[in-house]
């Protein structure tokens, strides 16, 4: 994820004298880390977990720290969130006996080391610790894990949904929609000209796309190996398991099915030419129902021991089922970092 404020200046629009970003046509980037800290502080502070069940009393105390980066980009009115944050939350618990006498008061921490837009469809890791590791302290810790962890994850999911809708930018966008328009003739004519140009540009761009709301990813990668070796690696489930460190099931027959990355990606083989072509239908589990894409990997060996793979991944949806508009970016990064670069590192095919 690019750091906030370090985007390509050709795409980050400087502030206009009138403060306007017409139709949000250009990139408009907002730092959301302060808003994220406020969100988690309000959501997770003083949250009751147990109020006497099993003679245990547990509640969260306060959010100690929220670190990382969070931002929202607006492009042509589309919300594109990006975030990688960690969270530390303190909690306290008390165990009583049957007569209501306190047996132990203990404190602990809840740590979530990685909340990220790339894993928006998955619950993050949650670590729970307690300062008193005695028998009663462990009982309080286990209760916090059993009852408190689901409550914390619920608030994290609320955060993910809020970021997908724009985070702190959502209210601003709604306000702009409701703002009265300038009725002066000169401004009207100027705005009409701008909108006309924007509409033409949008129409031209739309004609270049395949399915509505989908994009095409194209990449060209070079490897120090024979084309047949790369073909075998990409069609062999045991090698997939090796370089991805995840489960895989891959049919080597046309019409056969495959499942990779622990079932996160599934699909069907459409066309296979050994050492020359792999064409497949791909679908990610986080995509909207009924949406799939097409992958074509063309192998070229311009000289012995050097292979060039040309990837065309078409009909990739711009948003997942949760409204996150980072699907294309994450898919392209996955091909580069989790497949091609891993193959180079594991099999020594680096260039």
PDB file of N, CA, C and O in Angstrom, residues 1-28:
ATOM      1  N   UNK A   1       0.853  -1.193   0.000  1.00  0.00           N
ATOM      2  CA  UNK A   1       0.000   0.000   0.000  1.00  0.00           C
ATOM      3  C   UNK A   1       0.886   1.240   0.000  1.00  0.00           C
ATOM      4  O   UNK A   1       1.812   1.369   0.794  1.00  0.00           O
ATOM      5  N   UNK A   2       0.637   2.146  -0.903  1.00  0.00           N
ATOM      6  CA  UNK A   2       1.409   3.383  -0.933  1.00  0.00           C
ATOM      7  C   UNK A   2       1.138   4.202   0.316  1.00  0.00           C
ATOM      8  O   UNK A   2       0.049   4.198   0.860  1.00  0.00           O
ATOM      9  N   UNK A   3       2.171   4.899   0.797  1.00  0.00           N
ATOM     10  CA  UNK A   3       1.999   5.718   1.986  1.00  0.00           C
ATOM     11  C   UNK A   3       1.152   6.947   1.679  1.00  0.00           C
ATOM     12  O   UNK A   3       1.195   7.494   0.587  1.00  0.00           O
ATOM     13  N   UNK A   4       0.395   7.352   2.682  1.00  0.00           N
ATOM     14  CA  UNK A   4      -0.439   8.543   2.512  1.00  0.00           C
ATOM     15  C   UNK A   4       0.449   9.741   2.198  1.00  0.00           C
ATOM     16  O   UNK A   4       1.472   9.974   2.834  1.00  0.00           O
ATOM     17  N   UNK A   5       0.048  10.488   1.172  1.00  0.00           N
ATOM     18  CA  UNK A   5       0.782  11.695   0.810  1.00  0.00           C
ATOM     19  C   UNK A   5       1.934  11.461  -0.139  1.00  0.00           C
ATOM     20  O   UNK A   5       2.598  12.396  -0.576  1.00  0.00           O
ATOM     21  N   UNK A   6       2.187  10.163  -0.504  1.00  0.00           N
ATOM     22  CA  UNK A   6       3.312   9.885  -1.385  1.00  0.00           C
ATOM     23  C   UNK A   6       2.848   9.386  -2.747  1.00  0.00           C
ATOM     24  O   UNK A   6       3.554   8.679  -3.433  1.00  0.00           O
ATOM     25  N   UNK A   7       1.620   9.713  -3.135  1.00  0.00           N
ATOM     26  CA  UNK A   7       1.124   9.297  -4.433  1.00  0.00           C
ATOM     27  C   UNK A   7       1.802  10.066  -5.557  1.00  0.00           C
ATOM     28  O   UNK A   7       2.477  11.067  -5.345  1.00  0.00           O
ATOM     29  N   UNK A   8       1.638   9.562  -6.792  1.00  0.00           N
ATOM     30  CA  UNK A   8       2.195  10.228  -7.961  1.00  0.00           C
ATOM     31  C   UNK A   8       1.523  11.588  -8.108  1.00  0.00           C
ATOM     32  O   UNK A   8       0.307  11.695  -8.214  1.00  0.00           O
ATOM     33  N   UNK A   9       2.319  12.654  -8.122  1.00  0.00           N
ATOM     34  CA  UNK A   9       1.755  14.012  -8.159  1.00  0.00           C
ATOM     35  C   UNK A   9       0.956  14.286  -9.417  1.00  0.00           C
ATOM     36  O   UNK A   9       0.160  15.204  -9.469  1.00  0.00           O
ATOM     37  N   UNK A  10       1.177  13.467 -10.453  1.00  0.00           N
ATOM     38  CA  UNK A  10       0.379  13.663 -11.667  1.00  0.00           C
ATOM     39  C   UNK A  10      -1.087  13.308 -11.425  1.00  0.00           C
ATOM     40  O   UNK A  10      -1.971  13.745 -12.140  1.00  0.00           O
ATOM     41  N   UNK A  11      -1.339  12.505 -10.389  1.00  0.00           N
ATOM     42  CA  UNK A  11      -2.698  12.052 -10.121  1.00  0.00           C
ATOM     43  C   UNK A  11      -3.295  12.696  -8.886  1.00  0.00           C
ATOM     44  O   UNK A  11      -4.492  12.586  -8.655  1.00  0.00           O
ATOM     45  N   UNK A  12      -2.461  13.320  -8.043  1.00  0.00           N
ATOM     46  CA  UNK A  12      -2.983  14.024  -6.871  1.00  0.00           C
ATOM     47  C   UNK A  12      -3.219  15.481  -7.261  1.00  0.00           C
ATOM     48  O   UNK A  12      -2.306  16.180  -7.663  1.00  0.00           O
ATOM     49  N   UNK A  13      -4.440  15.935  -7.141  1.00  0.00           N
ATOM     50  CA  UNK A  13      -4.797  17.265  -7.614  1.00  0.00           C
ATOM     51  C   UNK A  13      -4.464  18.314  -6.569  1.00  0.00           C
ATOM     52  O   UNK A  13      -4.781  18.170  -5.397  1.00  0.00           O
ATOM     53  N   UNK A  14      -3.798  19.377  -6.998  1.00  0.00           N
ATOM     54  CA  UNK A  14      -3.530  20.493  -6.097  1.00  0.00           C
ATOM     55  C   UNK A  14      -4.845  21.199  -5.772  1.00  0.00           C
ATOM     56  O   UNK A  14      -5.815  21.164  -6.539  1.00  0.00           O
ATOM     57  N   UNK A  15      -4.895  21.845  -4.626  1.00  0.00           N
ATOM     58  CA  UNK A  15      -6.104  22.562  -4.228  1.00  0.00           C
ATOM     59  C   UNK A  15      -6.416  23.689  -5.215  1.00  0.00           C
ATOM     60  O   UNK A  15      -5.537  24.469  -5.568  1.00  0.00           O
ATOM     61  N   UNK A  16      -7.657  23.749  -5.660  1.00  0.00           N
ATOM     62  CA  UNK A  16      -8.076  24.847  -6.516  1.00  0.00           C
ATOM     63  C   UNK A  16      -8.322  26.083  -5.678  1.00  0.00           C
ATOM     64  O   UNK A  16      -8.589  26.002  -4.484  1.00  0.00           O
ATOM     65  N   UNK A  17      -8.267  27.225  -6.321  1.00  0.00           N
ATOM     66  CA  UNK A  17      -8.496  28.483  -5.599  1.00  0.00           C
ATOM     67  C   UNK A  17      -9.878  28.509  -4.968  1.00  0.00           C
ATOM     68  O   UNK A  17     -10.078  29.048  -3.883  1.00  0.00           O
ATOM     69  N   UNK A  18     -10.854  27.870  -5.659  1.00  0.00           N
ATOM     70  CA  UNK A  18     -12.217  27.863  -5.123  1.00  0.00           C
ATOM     71  C   UNK A  18     -12.502  26.607  -4.300  1.00  0.00           C
ATOM     72  O   UNK A  18     -13.614  26.376  -3.849  1.00  0.00           O
ATOM     73  N   UNK A  19     -11.460  25.779  -4.142  1.00  0.00           N
ATOM     74  CA  UNK A  19     -11.608  24.585  -3.309  1.00  0.00           C
ATOM     75  C   UNK A  19     -12.419  23.479  -3.956  1.00  0.00           C
ATOM     76  O   UNK A  19     -12.743  22.497  -3.301  1.00  0.00           O
ATOM     77  N   UNK A  20     -12.747  23.607  -5.243  1.00  0.00           N
ATOM     78  CA  UNK A  20     -13.625  22.630  -5.880  1.00  0.00           C
ATOM     79  C   UNK A  20     -12.843  21.522  -6.557  1.00  0.00           C
ATOM     80  O   UNK A  20     -11.740  21.713  -7.019  1.00  0.00           O
ATOM     81  N   UNK A  21     -13.454  20.345  -6.593  1.00  0.00           N
ATOM     82  CA  UNK A  21     -12.935  19.201  -7.339  1.00  0.00           C
ATOM     83  C   UNK A  21     -14.125  18.691  -8.129  1.00  0.00           C
ATOM     84  O   UNK A  21     -14.853  17.816  -7.684  1.00  0.00           O
ATOM     85  N   UNK A  22     -14.365  19.261  -9.305  1.00  0.00           N
ATOM     86  CA  UNK A  22     -15.597  19.065 -10.050  1.00  0.00           C
ATOM     87  C   UNK A  22     -15.875  17.585 -10.288  1.00  0.00           C
ATOM     88  O   UNK A  22     -15.056  16.874 -10.864  1.00  0.00           O
ATOM     89  N   UNK A  23     -17.059  17.147  -9.805  1.00  0.00           N
ATOM     90  CA  UNK A  23     -17.490  15.756  -9.967  1.00  0.00           C
ATOM     91  C   UNK A  23     -16.489  14.774  -9.356  1.00  0.00           C
ATOM     92  O   UNK A  23     -16.485  13.596  -9.699  1.00  0.00           O
ATOM     93  N   UNK A  24     -15.579  15.244  -8.488  1.00  0.00           N
ATOM     94  CA  UNK A  24     -14.518  14.395  -7.956  1.00  0.00           C
ATOM     95  C   UNK A  24     -13.775  13.673  -9.082  1.00  0.00           C
ATOM     96  O   UNK A  24     -13.421  12.510  -8.978  1.00  0.00           O
ATOM     97  N   UNK A  25     -13.540  14.391 -10.187  1.00  0.00           N
ATOM     98  CA  UNK A  25     -12.951  13.779 -11.375  1.00  0.00           C
ATOM     99  C   UNK A  25     -11.515  13.361 -11.101  1.00  0.00           C
ATOM    100  O   UNK A  25     -11.051  12.316 -11.549  1.00  0.00           O
ATOM    101  N   UNK A  26     -10.775  14.197 -10.372  1.00  0.00           N
ATOM    102  CA  UNK A  26      -9.383  13.881 -10.085  1.00  0.00           C
ATOM    103  C   UNK A  26      -9.265  13.125  -8.770  1.00  0.00           C
ATOM    104  O   UNK A  26     -10.207  12.992  -8.013  1.00  0.00           O
ATOM    105  N   UNK A  27      -8.032  12.619  -8.520  1.00  0.00           N
ATOM    106  CA  UNK A  27      -7.773  11.990  -7.222  1.00  0.00           C
ATOM    107  C   UNK A  27      -7.877  13.044  -6.118  1.00  0.00           C
ATOM    108  O   UNK A  27      -7.289  14.108  -6.200  1.00  0.00           O
ATOM    109  N   UNK A  28      -8.614  12.740  -5.078  1.00  0.00           N
ATOM    110  CA  UNK A  28      -8.657  13.567  -3.883  1.00  0.00           C
ATOM    111  C   UNK A  28      -8.371  12.633  -2.714  1.00  0.00           C
ATOM    112  O   UNK A  28      -9.124  11.697  -2.471  1.00  0.00           O
TER     113      UNK A  28
END
